[in-house]
Amino acid sequence: MSELKDLMKKKLGFGCMRLPVLDGEQDRIDDQTFCEMIDSYMEQGFQYFDTAYPYHKEQSEEAVRRCLVERYDRDRFFLADKMPVWLVKSETDYEPIFQRQLERCGVDYFDFYLLHALDKDRILTIEANGGFEFAKKIKADGRAKHIGFSFHDSADVLDETLSRHPEIEFVQLQINYYDWESDIVQSRKCYETAVKYGIPVIVMEPVKGGTLANLIGRSAEVLKELDEQASFASYAIRFAASLDQVMLVLSGMSTKEQLADNTSYMKDFVPLSDKEKHAIVRVREELDKLPTIPCTSCQYCVDGCPKKIVIPDVFSAYNMSVQFGVNAISRGKYHDAVTDHGKASDCIRCGKCEGHCPQHLPIRDLLVDAARTFEQL
Ligand code: SF4
Ligand code: SF4
């Protein structure tokens, strides 16, 4: 394990899922800005780039080829890519997809290769169709130097999976201080499971999709009292990087300013001090005090809704607005929740959902609040 961790001279990885784009179009990457960001990142001694098949409507891998692979010697950087397991219908699909990724990126091997976004169901599927065997094969033939997976499920599922797959060398987990004790994301429990198996961790979403860069109210004051100059994102990234078993923290950087901020404190990384750790706990406490909806996202209410409202996702967006304000991120989350589904205002107050809710939430009234928050501006 320590060998893999020792490969990382610096703990900040460049996530290539939120690259600068032209005219707001996700599939038109701004190569010039991306090249400048890569140059700055590399000049400061950072090395790790993380792309994936679906990022930027399948344009991220090719942008990495143009802006990184064709401009730097192959041994100067680590490149990670991921198998889009949801596209695999049978064992024979793995090889052509992998070949396409090598071609898109313009490389003949990946330093790190992951089975992408595994959860319990996907793990069972790829165990049956040869996904782990494929990962072992590309490691054996040298086309992947190290194999792992990114993961979105409970610590118990992670534990079972790691016990069955000793070939896995690292895991990529959602870890941030907000979700550290979350029953849904289970950041702490998943991290501790990786520790139990001695598996190094790559952290994704350390700033929770940008959420923790936008603190407001008392939680913002707690961090500003500590250091007027430090960005809110810096605490989130340093929190994740301060964990011993973490070998790398990924940050999806979209602008030169974000890159300059991230690299400024990750170039010569200093773990959080006790005072800073205490402040993070206080931020969590301040956020917990806010009147969010205690929805556990159990989904019991969803199937019976005649208007196809994905109630827990609407509540999650609403909660984000309560804690972090009505901003581009909470609006985006609401937009995602209602795209191809009912809006909060579509509720006809039939009440079917409330009979299924173990938390006895007044779902109909809460949907009115959500509609007021996101639909009347
Ligand atoms: S009360 Fe509203 S949200 Fe609940 S099931 Fe009926 S339409 Fe859906
Ligand atoms: S049943 Fe209640 S707790 Fe479960 S997802 Fe629906 S609103 Fe949330």
mmCIF file of C-alpha atoms and ligand atoms in Angstrom:
data_model
loop_
_atom_site.group_PDB
_atom_site.id
_atom_site.type_symbol
_atom_site.label_atom_id
_atom_site.label_comp_id
_atom_site.label_asym_id
_atom_site.label_seq_id
_atom_site.Cartn_x
_atom_site.Cartn_y
_atom_site.Cartn_z
ATOM 1 C CA MET A 1 0.000 0.000 0.000
ATOM 2 C CA SER A 2 2.712 2.419 0.952
ATOM 3 C CA GLU A 3 4.345 1.897 -2.476
ATOM 4 C CA LEU A 4 1.287 3.223 -4.228
ATOM 5 C CA LYS A 5 0.971 6.138 -1.814
ATOM 6 C CA ASP A 6 4.652 6.905 -2.268
ATOM 7 C CA LEU A 7 4.107 7.391 -6.006
ATOM 8 C CA MET A 8 2.187 10.567 -5.229
ATOM 9 C CA LYS A 9 4.585 13.412 -4.684
ATOM 10 C CA LYS A 10 1.646 15.757 -4.139
ATOM 11 C CA LYS A 11 -1.842 14.983 -2.952
ATOM 12 C CA LEU A 12 -3.884 17.060 -5.424
ATOM 13 C CA GLY A 13 -5.243 15.389 -8.576
ATOM 14 C CA PHE A 14 -6.706 17.264 -11.555
ATOM 15 C CA GLY A 15 -10.265 16.013 -12.077
ATOM 16 C CA CYS A 16 -11.217 16.425 -15.734
ATOM 17 C CA MET A 17 -14.985 16.406 -15.302
ATOM 18 C CA ARG A 18 -15.543 20.183 -14.961
ATOM 19 C CA LEU A 19 -13.088 21.581 -17.471
ATOM 20 C CA PRO A 20 -13.360 25.115 -18.833
ATOM 21 C CA VAL A 21 -15.815 25.165 -21.757
ATOM 22 C CA LEU A 22 -16.771 27.540 -24.538
ATOM 23 C CA ASP A 23 -20.191 29.254 -24.551
ATOM 24 C CA GLY A 24 -21.337 27.118 -21.610
ATOM 25 C CA GLU A 25 -21.509 24.015 -23.818
ATOM 26 C CA GLN A 26 -20.222 20.970 -21.974
ATOM 27 C CA ASP A 27 -18.919 19.244 -25.086
ATOM 28 C CA ARG A 28 -16.858 22.261 -26.275
ATOM 29 C CA ILE A 29 -13.795 22.295 -24.074
ATOM 30 C CA ASP A 30 -11.732 25.464 -23.999
ATOM 31 C CA ASP A 31 -8.395 23.913 -24.970
ATOM 32 C CA GLN A 32 -6.386 27.088 -24.571
ATOM 33 C CA THR A 33 -7.448 27.622 -20.961
ATOM 34 C CA PHE A 34 -7.144 23.908 -20.204
ATOM 35 C CA CYS A 35 -3.558 23.913 -21.588
ATOM 36 C CA GLU A 36 -2.648 26.920 -19.449
ATOM 37 C CA MET A 37 -4.119 25.248 -16.374
ATOM 38 C CA ILE A 38 -2.207 22.036 -17.101
ATOM 39 C CA ASP A 39 1.030 23.976 -17.539
ATOM 40 C CA SER A 40 0.605 25.765 -14.231
ATOM 41 C CA TYR A 41 -0.327 22.529 -12.440
ATOM 42 C CA MET A 42 2.648 20.630 -13.891
ATOM 43 C CA GLU A 43 5.124 23.464 -13.258
ATOM 44 C CA GLN A 44 4.291 23.252 -9.575
ATOM 45 C CA GLY A 45 5.121 19.549 -9.432
ATOM 46 C CA PHE A 46 1.621 18.030 -9.584
ATOM 47 C CA GLN A 47 1.163 14.976 -11.805
ATOM 48 C CA TYR A 48 -2.219 13.234 -11.672
ATOM 49 C CA PHE A 49 -5.084 13.594 -14.183
ATOM 50 C CA ASP A 50 -8.397 11.837 -13.807
ATOM 51 C CA THR A 51 -10.734 11.462 -16.769
ATOM 52 C CA ALA A 52 -13.615 9.130 -17.623
ATOM 53 C CA TYR A 53 -15.603 7.982 -20.636
ATOM 54 C CA PRO A 54 -18.773 10.045 -20.031
ATOM 55 C CA TYR A 55 -17.236 13.298 -18.783
ATOM 56 C CA HIS A 56 -18.133 16.353 -20.872
ATOM 57 C CA LYS A 57 -20.460 14.343 -23.087
ATOM 58 C CA GLU A 58 -17.563 12.020 -23.916
ATOM 59 C CA GLN A 59 -15.181 14.841 -24.829
ATOM 60 C CA SER A 60 -12.950 14.864 -21.734
ATOM 61 C CA GLU A 61 -10.701 11.983 -22.815
ATOM 62 C CA GLU A 62 -9.936 13.606 -26.166
ATOM 63 C CA ALA A 63 -9.272 16.959 -24.530
ATOM 64 C CA VAL A 64 -6.777 15.207 -22.263
ATOM 65 C CA ARG A 65 -5.079 13.797 -25.353
ATOM 66 C CA ARG A 66 -4.856 17.190 -27.074
ATOM 67 C CA CYS A 67 -3.886 19.310 -24.097
ATOM 68 C CA LEU A 68 -1.835 16.899 -21.982
ATOM 69 C CA VAL A 69 -0.733 13.730 -23.764
ATOM 70 C CA GLU A 70 0.352 15.425 -26.986
ATOM 71 C CA ARG A 71 2.220 18.166 -25.096
ATOM 72 C CA TYR A 72 4.057 16.281 -22.346
ATOM 73 C CA ASP A 73 6.261 13.187 -22.258
ATOM 74 C CA ARG A 74 4.265 10.180 -21.104
ATOM 75 C CA ASP A 75 6.426 9.592 -18.037
ATOM 76 C CA ARG A 76 5.796 13.083 -16.669
ATOM 77 C CA PHE A 77 2.194 12.488 -15.621
ATOM 78 C CA PHE A 78 -0.149 9.849 -14.237
ATOM 79 C CA LEU A 79 -3.347 9.318 -16.192
ATOM 80 C CA ALA A 80 -6.424 7.659 -14.710
ATOM 81 C CA ASP A 81 -9.436 6.524 -16.728
ATOM 82 C CA LYS A 82 -12.502 4.453 -15.891
ATOM 83 C CA MET A 83 -14.527 1.656 -17.437
ATOM 84 C CA PRO A 84 -18.149 2.802 -17.968
ATOM 85 C CA VAL A 85 -19.543 -0.473 -16.633
ATOM 86 C CA TRP A 86 -23.135 0.564 -17.379
ATOM 87 C CA LEU A 87 -22.377 0.316 -21.115
ATOM 88 C CA VAL A 88 -21.125 -3.251 -20.824
ATOM 89 C CA LYS A 89 -23.754 -5.761 -21.892
ATOM 90 C CA SER A 90 -21.505 -8.791 -22.148
ATOM 91 C CA GLU A 91 -17.954 -9.877 -21.430
ATOM 92 C CA THR A 92 -16.858 -9.097 -24.999
ATOM 93 C CA ASP A 93 -17.722 -5.385 -24.598
ATOM 94 C CA TYR A 94 -14.861 -4.613 -22.193
ATOM 95 C CA GLU A 95 -12.006 -4.823 -24.659
ATOM 96 C CA PRO A 96 -13.440 -2.571 -27.410
ATOM 97 C CA ILE A 97 -14.494 0.077 -24.893
ATOM 98 C CA PHE A 98 -11.045 -0.004 -23.304
ATOM 99 C CA GLN A 99 -9.385 0.227 -26.735
ATOM 100 C CA ARG A 100 -11.538 3.248 -27.551
ATOM 101 C CA GLN A 101 -10.397 4.914 -24.335
ATOM 102 C CA LEU A 102 -6.728 4.296 -25.116
ATOM 103 C CA GLU A 103 -7.271 5.801 -28.564
ATOM 104 C CA ARG A 104 -9.259 8.772 -27.326
ATOM 105 C CA CYS A 105 -6.518 9.548 -24.808
ATOM 106 C CA GLY A 106 -3.699 8.780 -27.258
ATOM 107 C CA VAL A 107 -1.877 6.469 -24.840
ATOM 108 C CA ASP A 108 -0.967 2.800 -24.784
ATOM 109 C CA TYR A 109 -1.450 2.377 -21.052
ATOM 110 C CA PHE A 110 -3.201 4.011 -18.116
ATOM 111 C CA ASP A 111 -1.377 4.495 -14.839
ATOM 112 C CA PHE A 112 -4.576 4.019 -12.879
ATOM 113 C CA TYR A 113 -7.672 2.303 -14.211
ATOM 114 C CA LEU A 114 -10.969 2.121 -12.372
ATOM 115 C CA LEU A 115 -14.251 0.313 -12.721
ATOM 116 C CA HIS A 116 -16.478 3.376 -12.678
ATOM 117 C CA ALA A 117 -19.198 4.246 -10.152
ATOM 118 C CA LEU A 118 -19.780 0.842 -8.583
ATOM 119 C CA ASP A 119 -22.683 0.157 -6.300
ATOM 120 C CA LYS A 120 -24.114 -3.122 -5.074
ATOM 121 C CA ASP A 121 -26.100 -3.895 -8.229
ATOM 122 C CA ARG A 122 -23.285 -2.998 -10.591
ATOM 123 C CA ILE A 123 -20.827 -5.060 -8.584
ATOM 124 C CA LEU A 124 -23.052 -8.130 -8.906
ATOM 125 C CA THR A 125 -23.438 -7.479 -12.635
ATOM 126 C CA ILE A 126 -19.757 -7.118 -13.372
ATOM 127 C CA GLU A 127 -18.849 -10.057 -11.171
ATOM 128 C CA ALA A 128 -21.116 -12.089 -13.436
ATOM 129 C CA ASN A 129 -19.894 -10.636 -16.739
ATOM 130 C CA GLY A 130 -16.157 -10.601 -16.090
ATOM 131 C CA GLY A 131 -15.429 -6.987 -15.120
ATOM 132 C CA PHE A 132 -12.950 -7.785 -12.381
ATOM 133 C CA GLU A 133 -11.315 -10.421 -14.587
ATOM 134 C CA PHE A 134 -10.889 -7.807 -17.304
ATOM 135 C CA ALA A 135 -9.241 -5.432 -14.825
ATOM 136 C CA LYS A 136 -6.821 -8.178 -13.801
ATOM 137 C CA LYS A 137 -6.067 -8.931 -17.440
ATOM 138 C CA ILE A 138 -5.134 -5.361 -18.380
ATOM 139 C CA LYS A 139 -2.972 -5.119 -15.309
ATOM 140 C CA ALA A 140 -1.205 -8.360 -16.208
ATOM 141 C CA ASP A 141 -0.539 -7.222 -19.788
ATOM 142 C CA GLY A 142 0.695 -3.800 -18.643
ATOM 143 C CA ARG A 143 -2.057 -1.656 -20.152
ATOM 144 C CA ALA A 144 -3.109 -0.607 -16.650
ATOM 145 C CA LYS A 145 -0.423 -0.123 -14.052
ATOM 146 C CA HIS A 146 -2.816 -0.125 -11.118
ATOM 147 C CA ILE A 147 -6.466 -1.183 -10.848
ATOM 148 C CA GLY A 148 -9.238 -0.028 -8.549
ATOM 149 C CA PHE A 149 -12.816 1.197 -8.575
ATOM 150 C CA SER A 150 -14.830 4.265 -7.726
ATOM 151 C CA PHE A 151 -17.624 3.595 -5.322
ATOM 152 C CA HIS A 152 -21.049 4.926 -4.321
ATOM 153 C CA ASP A 153 -22.677 2.680 -1.762
ATOM 154 C CA SER A 154 -22.531 1.716 1.895
ATOM 155 C CA ALA A 155 -19.486 0.694 3.897
ATOM 156 C CA ASP A 156 -20.922 -2.816 4.263
ATOM 157 C CA VAL A 157 -21.040 -3.243 0.495
ATOM 158 C CA LEU A 158 -17.485 -1.892 0.247
ATOM 159 C CA ASP A 159 -16.334 -4.344 2.897
ATOM 160 C CA GLU A 160 -17.908 -7.337 1.137
ATOM 161 C CA THR A 161 -16.470 -6.254 -2.220
ATOM 162 C CA LEU A 162 -12.931 -5.756 -0.957
ATOM 163 C CA SER A 163 -13.052 -9.113 0.817
ATOM 164 C CA ARG A 164 -13.938 -10.810 -2.470
ATOM 165 C CA HIS A 165 -11.445 -8.865 -4.610
ATOM 166 C CA PRO A 166 -7.935 -8.770 -3.192
ATOM 167 C CA GLU A 167 -6.708 -7.756 -6.662
ATOM 168 C CA ILE A 168 -8.050 -4.243 -6.045
ATOM 169 C CA GLU A 169 -5.159 -1.883 -5.234
ATOM 170 C CA PHE A 170 -7.016 1.353 -4.455
ATOM 171 C CA VAL A 171 -10.525 2.750 -4.122
ATOM 172 C CA GLN A 172 -11.975 6.121 -5.030
ATOM 173 C CA LEU A 173 -14.467 7.331 -2.429
ATOM 174 C CA GLN A 174 -16.737 10.314 -1.851
ATOM 175 C CA ILE A 175 -15.178 11.913 1.191
ATOM 176 C CA ASN A 176 -15.911 15.381 2.501
ATOM 177 C CA TYR A 177 -16.377 16.818 5.937
ATOM 178 C CA TYR A 178 -20.088 17.463 5.378
ATOM 179 C CA ASP A 179 -20.833 13.797 4.576
ATOM 180 C CA TRP A 180 -18.315 12.430 7.069
ATOM 181 C CA GLU A 181 -21.035 11.122 9.396
ATOM 182 C CA SER A 182 -23.803 10.900 6.778
ATOM 183 C CA ASP A 183 -25.909 7.728 6.907
ATOM 184 C CA ILE A 184 -26.314 7.897 3.144
ATOM 185 C CA VAL A 185 -22.836 8.705 1.816
ATOM 186 C CA GLN A 186 -21.042 7.150 4.821
ATOM 187 C CA SER A 187 -17.742 8.920 4.170
ATOM 188 C CA ARG A 188 -16.192 7.966 7.502
ATOM 189 C CA LYS A 189 -17.376 4.375 7.474
ATOM 190 C CA CYS A 190 -16.211 3.816 3.897
ATOM 191 C CA TYR A 191 -12.845 5.395 4.675
ATOM 192 C CA GLU A 192 -12.447 3.182 7.746
ATOM 193 C CA THR A 193 -13.299 0.121 5.659
ATOM 194 C CA ALA A 194 -10.500 0.988 3.239
ATOM 195 C CA VAL A 195 -8.173 1.404 6.232
ATOM 196 C CA LYS A 196 -9.203 -2.023 7.512
ATOM 197 C CA TYR A 197 -8.075 -3.577 4.218
ATOM 198 C CA GLY A 198 -4.967 -1.405 3.938
ATOM 199 C CA ILE A 199 -6.196 -0.016 0.621
ATOM 200 C CA PRO A 200 -5.121 3.530 -0.357
ATOM 201 C CA VAL A 201 -7.926 5.989 -1.016
ATOM 202 C CA ILE A 202 -8.395 8.547 -3.751
ATOM 203 C CA VAL A 203 -10.947 11.137 -2.705
ATOM 204 C CA MET A 204 -13.581 12.431 -5.098
ATOM 205 C CA GLU A 205 -15.942 15.331 -4.427
ATOM 206 C CA PRO A 206 -13.978 16.721 -1.462
ATOM 207 C CA VAL A 207 -15.860 20.024 -1.855
ATOM 208 C CA LYS A 208 -19.161 18.211 -2.439
ATOM 209 C CA GLY A 209 -19.556 19.409 -6.021
ATOM 210 C CA GLY A 210 -18.553 22.944 -5.026
ATOM 211 C CA THR A 211 -21.102 23.169 -2.213
ATOM 212 C CA LEU A 212 -18.542 23.580 0.554
ATOM 213 C CA ALA A 213 -16.905 26.429 -1.337
ATOM 214 C CA ASN A 214 -20.097 28.444 -0.827
ATOM 215 C CA LEU A 215 -20.725 28.594 2.895
ATOM 216 C CA ILE A 216 -23.038 31.296 4.151
ATOM 217 C CA GLY A 217 -24.141 32.659 7.518
ATOM 218 C CA ARG A 218 -22.646 31.368 10.750
ATOM 219 C CA SER A 219 -20.787 28.454 9.130
ATOM 220 C CA ALA A 220 -18.966 30.923 6.881
ATOM 221 C CA GLU A 221 -18.115 33.118 9.866
ATOM 222 C CA VAL A 222 -16.523 30.209 11.733
ATOM 223 C CA LEU A 223 -13.957 29.720 8.978
ATOM 224 C CA LYS A 224 -13.444 33.426 8.323
ATOM 225 C CA GLU A 225 -12.664 33.949 12.014
ATOM 226 C CA LEU A 226 -9.884 31.392 11.584
ATOM 227 C CA ASP A 227 -8.305 33.003 8.553
ATOM 228 C CA GLU A 228 -9.832 35.848 6.579
ATOM 229 C CA GLN A 229 -7.791 34.963 3.483
ATOM 230 C CA ALA A 230 -8.207 31.189 3.217
ATOM 231 C CA SER A 231 -10.887 29.964 0.813
ATOM 232 C CA PHE A 232 -13.697 27.752 2.093
ATOM 233 C CA ALA A 233 -12.675 25.130 -0.486
ATOM 234 C CA SER A 234 -9.182 24.984 1.018
ATOM 235 C CA TYR A 235 -10.528 23.583 4.289
ATOM 236 C CA ALA A 236 -12.597 20.963 2.473
ATOM 237 C CA ILE A 237 -9.678 19.758 0.361
ATOM 238 C CA ARG A 238 -7.234 19.823 3.250
ATOM 239 C CA PHE A 239 -9.708 17.926 5.446
ATOM 240 C CA ALA A 240 -9.707 15.036 2.953
ATOM 241 C CA ALA A 241 -5.964 15.230 2.321
ATOM 242 C CA SER A 242 -5.243 15.143 6.060
ATOM 243 C CA LEU A 243 -6.509 11.564 6.321
ATOM 244 C CA ASP A 244 -3.512 9.203 6.511
ATOM 245 C CA GLN A 245 -4.802 6.586 4.102
ATOM 246 C CA VAL A 246 -5.670 9.156 1.448
ATOM 247 C CA MET A 247 -3.081 9.165 -1.303
ATOM 248 C CA LEU A 248 -4.735 11.785 -3.469
ATOM 249 C CA VAL A 249 -7.602 14.278 -3.461
ATOM 250 C CA LEU A 250 -9.240 15.048 -6.789
ATOM 251 C CA SER A 251 -10.512 18.505 -7.547
ATOM 252 C CA GLY A 252 -12.578 19.194 -10.662
ATOM 253 C CA MET A 253 -11.080 22.535 -11.623
ATOM 254 C CA SER A 254 -12.877 24.810 -14.085
ATOM 255 C CA THR A 255 -10.938 28.058 -13.912
ATOM 256 C CA LYS A 256 -7.397 29.316 -13.545
ATOM 257 C CA GLU A 257 -8.441 30.984 -10.291
ATOM 258 C CA GLN A 258 -9.618 27.683 -8.785
ATOM 259 C CA LEU A 259 -6.404 26.026 -9.894
ATOM 260 C CA ALA A 260 -4.315 28.821 -8.376
ATOM 261 C CA ASP A 261 -6.205 28.539 -5.099
ATOM 262 C CA ASN A 262 -6.021 24.726 -4.914
ATOM 263 C CA THR A 263 -2.360 24.520 -5.814
ATOM 264 C CA SER A 264 -1.403 27.311 -3.402
ATOM 265 C CA TYR A 265 -2.141 25.209 -0.321
ATOM 266 C CA MET A 266 -1.572 21.748 -1.844
ATOM 267 C CA LYS A 267 1.864 22.481 -3.249
ATOM 268 C CA ASP A 268 3.420 22.217 0.193
ATOM 269 C CA PHE A 269 0.533 20.528 1.900
ATOM 270 C CA VAL A 270 0.106 20.984 5.636
ATOM 271 C CA PRO A 271 -2.516 18.802 7.367
ATOM 272 C CA LEU A 272 -5.271 20.560 9.298
ATOM 273 C CA SER A 273 -4.202 21.738 12.733
ATOM 274 C CA ASP A 274 -6.250 20.799 15.796
ATOM 275 C CA LYS A 275 -7.698 24.298 15.789
ATOM 276 C CA GLU A 276 -8.758 23.944 12.152
ATOM 277 C CA LYS A 277 -10.211 20.476 12.765
ATOM 278 C CA HIS A 278 -12.220 21.897 15.624
ATOM 279 C CA ALA A 279 -13.501 24.687 13.376
ATOM 280 C CA ILE A 280 -14.631 22.110 10.792
ATOM 281 C CA VAL A 281 -16.605 20.324 13.496
ATOM 282 C CA ARG A 282 -18.201 23.644 14.400
ATOM 283 C CA VAL A 283 -19.104 24.307 10.753
ATOM 284 C CA ARG A 284 -20.823 20.918 10.637
ATOM 285 C CA GLU A 285 -22.679 21.753 13.840
ATOM 286 C CA GLU A 286 -23.794 25.112 12.445
ATOM 287 C CA LEU A 287 -25.023 23.442 9.259
ATOM 288 C CA ASP A 288 -26.854 20.796 11.309
ATOM 289 C CA LYS A 289 -28.694 23.494 13.249
ATOM 290 C CA LEU A 290 -30.408 24.748 10.105
ATOM 291 C CA PRO A 291 -33.997 23.596 9.508
ATOM 292 C CA THR A 292 -33.455 20.981 6.830
ATOM 293 C CA ILE A 293 -35.965 18.239 6.000
ATOM 294 C CA PRO A 294 -35.010 15.016 7.839
ATOM 295 C CA CYS A 295 -35.532 12.848 4.758
ATOM 296 C CA THR A 296 -33.380 9.711 4.808
ATOM 297 C CA SER A 297 -33.684 9.181 1.042
ATOM 298 C CA CYS A 298 -35.165 5.726 1.636
ATOM 299 C CA GLN A 299 -37.214 6.152 -1.588
ATOM 300 C CA TYR A 300 -40.336 4.470 -0.145
ATOM 301 C CA CYS A 301 -42.461 7.396 -1.250
ATOM 302 C CA VAL A 302 -41.302 7.496 -4.856
ATOM 303 C CA ASP A 303 -42.936 4.581 -6.671
ATOM 304 C CA GLY A 304 -46.540 5.423 -5.887
ATOM 305 C CA CYS A 305 -46.460 9.092 -6.858
ATOM 306 C CA PRO A 306 -48.818 9.649 -9.798
ATOM 307 C CA LYS A 307 -46.878 12.769 -10.828
ATOM 308 C CA LYS A 308 -43.523 10.950 -10.742
ATOM 309 C CA ILE A 309 -41.941 13.426 -8.368
ATOM 310 C CA VAL A 310 -38.607 12.150 -7.059
ATOM 311 C CA ILE A 311 -39.380 13.485 -3.606
ATOM 312 C CA PRO A 312 -36.057 12.717 -1.853
ATOM 313 C CA ASP A 313 -34.064 14.403 -4.626
ATOM 314 C CA VAL A 314 -36.291 17.477 -4.462
ATOM 315 C CA PHE A 315 -35.798 17.556 -0.681
ATOM 316 C CA SER A 316 -32.060 17.156 -1.080
ATOM 317 C CA ALA A 317 -31.947 20.231 -3.350
ATOM 318 C CA TYR A 318 -34.156 22.110 -0.906
ATOM 319 C CA ASN A 319 -31.885 21.186 2.009
ATOM 320 C CA MET A 320 -28.912 22.433 0.083
ATOM 321 C CA SER A 321 -30.656 25.779 -0.401
ATOM 322 C CA VAL A 322 -31.343 25.989 3.346
ATOM 323 C CA GLN A 323 -27.714 25.344 4.261
ATOM 324 C CA PHE A 324 -25.847 26.977 1.398
ATOM 325 C CA GLY A 325 -28.353 29.368 -0.165
ATOM 326 C CA VAL A 326 -30.306 29.370 -3.414
ATOM 327 C CA ASN A 327 -27.368 29.402 -5.782
ATOM 328 C CA ALA A 328 -26.281 27.815 -9.047
ATOM 329 C CA ILE A 329 -25.460 24.548 -7.279
ATOM 330 C CA SER A 330 -28.763 24.091 -5.427
ATOM 331 C CA ARG A 331 -30.690 25.221 -8.513
ATOM 332 C CA GLY A 332 -28.730 22.735 -10.615
ATOM 333 C CA LYS A 333 -29.547 19.996 -8.129
ATOM 334 C CA TYR A 334 -33.249 20.881 -8.292
ATOM 335 C CA HIS A 335 -33.110 20.983 -12.074
ATOM 336 C CA ASP A 336 -31.554 17.483 -12.116
ATOM 337 C CA ALA A 337 -34.215 16.247 -9.678
ATOM 338 C CA VAL A 338 -37.106 17.354 -11.861
ATOM 339 C CA THR A 339 -35.682 16.700 -15.323
ATOM 340 C CA ASP A 340 -37.803 13.876 -16.792
ATOM 341 C CA HIS A 341 -39.781 13.790 -13.528
ATOM 342 C CA GLY A 342 -42.509 15.816 -11.830
ATOM 343 C CA LYS A 343 -41.751 19.273 -10.393
ATOM 344 C CA ALA A 344 -42.557 20.095 -6.789
ATOM 345 C CA SER A 345 -45.485 22.218 -8.012
ATOM 346 C CA ASP A 346 -46.924 19.268 -9.954
ATOM 347 C CA CYS A 347 -48.018 17.669 -6.665
ATOM 348 C CA ILE A 348 -51.799 17.121 -6.650
ATOM 349 C CA ARG A 349 -51.850 16.528 -2.875
ATOM 350 C CA CYS A 350 -53.236 13.004 -3.169
ATOM 351 C CA GLY A 351 -51.257 12.050 -0.039
ATOM 352 C CA LYS A 352 -50.169 8.594 -1.231
ATOM 353 C CA CYS A 353 -46.518 9.348 -0.456
ATOM 354 C CA GLU A 354 -47.092 10.349 3.155
ATOM 355 C CA GLY A 355 -48.511 6.944 4.066
ATOM 356 C CA HIS A 356 -45.198 5.368 3.033
ATOM 357 C CA CYS A 357 -42.869 7.778 4.802
ATOM 358 C CA PRO A 358 -41.219 6.225 7.888
ATOM 359 C CA GLN A 359 -40.230 9.722 9.002
ATOM 360 C CA HIS A 360 -43.890 10.856 8.881
ATOM 361 C CA LEU A 361 -42.903 13.916 6.895
ATOM 362 C CA PRO A 362 -45.618 16.339 5.748
ATOM 363 C CA ILE A 363 -44.423 15.790 2.188
ATOM 364 C CA ARG A 364 -47.207 17.781 0.505
ATOM 365 C CA ASP A 365 -46.505 20.937 2.505
ATOM 366 C CA LEU A 366 -42.773 20.537 2.137
ATOM 367 C CA LEU A 367 -43.145 20.320 -1.630
ATOM 368 C CA VAL A 368 -44.922 23.662 -1.513
ATOM 369 C CA ASP A 369 -41.845 25.121 0.231
ATOM 370 C CA ALA A 370 -39.569 23.563 -2.390
ATOM 371 C CA ALA A 371 -41.688 24.939 -5.239
ATOM 372 C CA ARG A 372 -41.599 28.393 -3.619
ATOM 373 C CA THR A 373 -37.825 28.168 -3.316
ATOM 374 C CA PHE A 374 -36.994 27.017 -6.815
ATOM 375 C CA GLU A 375 -39.928 27.791 -9.087
ATOM 376 C CA GLN A 376 -41.069 31.297 -8.212
ATOM 377 C CA LEU A 377 -38.014 33.383 -8.931
HETATM 378 S S1 SF4 B 1 -49.138 13.969 -2.586
HETATM 379 FE FE1 SF4 B 1 -47.980 14.833 -4.274
HETATM 380 S S2 SF4 B 1 -45.953 13.991 -4.041
HETATM 381 FE FE2 SF4 B 1 -47.291 12.750 -2.786
HETATM 382 S S3 SF4 B 1 -47.842 11.038 -4.112
HETATM 383 FE FE3 SF4 B 1 -49.428 12.608 -4.357
HETATM 384 S S4 SF4 B 1 -48.746 13.821 -6.118
HETATM 385 FE FE4 SF4 B 1 -46.993 12.621 -5.441
HETATM 386 S S1 SF4 B 2 -40.364 8.153 2.347
HETATM 387 FE FE1 SF4 B 2 -39.908 9.987 3.566
HETATM 388 S S2 SF4 B 2 -37.823 9.679 4.292
HETATM 389 FE FE2 SF4 B 2 -38.156 8.211 2.615
HETATM 390 S S3 SF4 B 2 -37.445 9.286 0.787
HETATM 391 FE FE3 SF4 B 2 -39.614 9.694 0.940
HETATM 392 S S4 SF4 B 2 -39.745 11.626 2.079
HETATM 393 FE FE4 SF4 B 2 -37.693 10.828 2.387
#
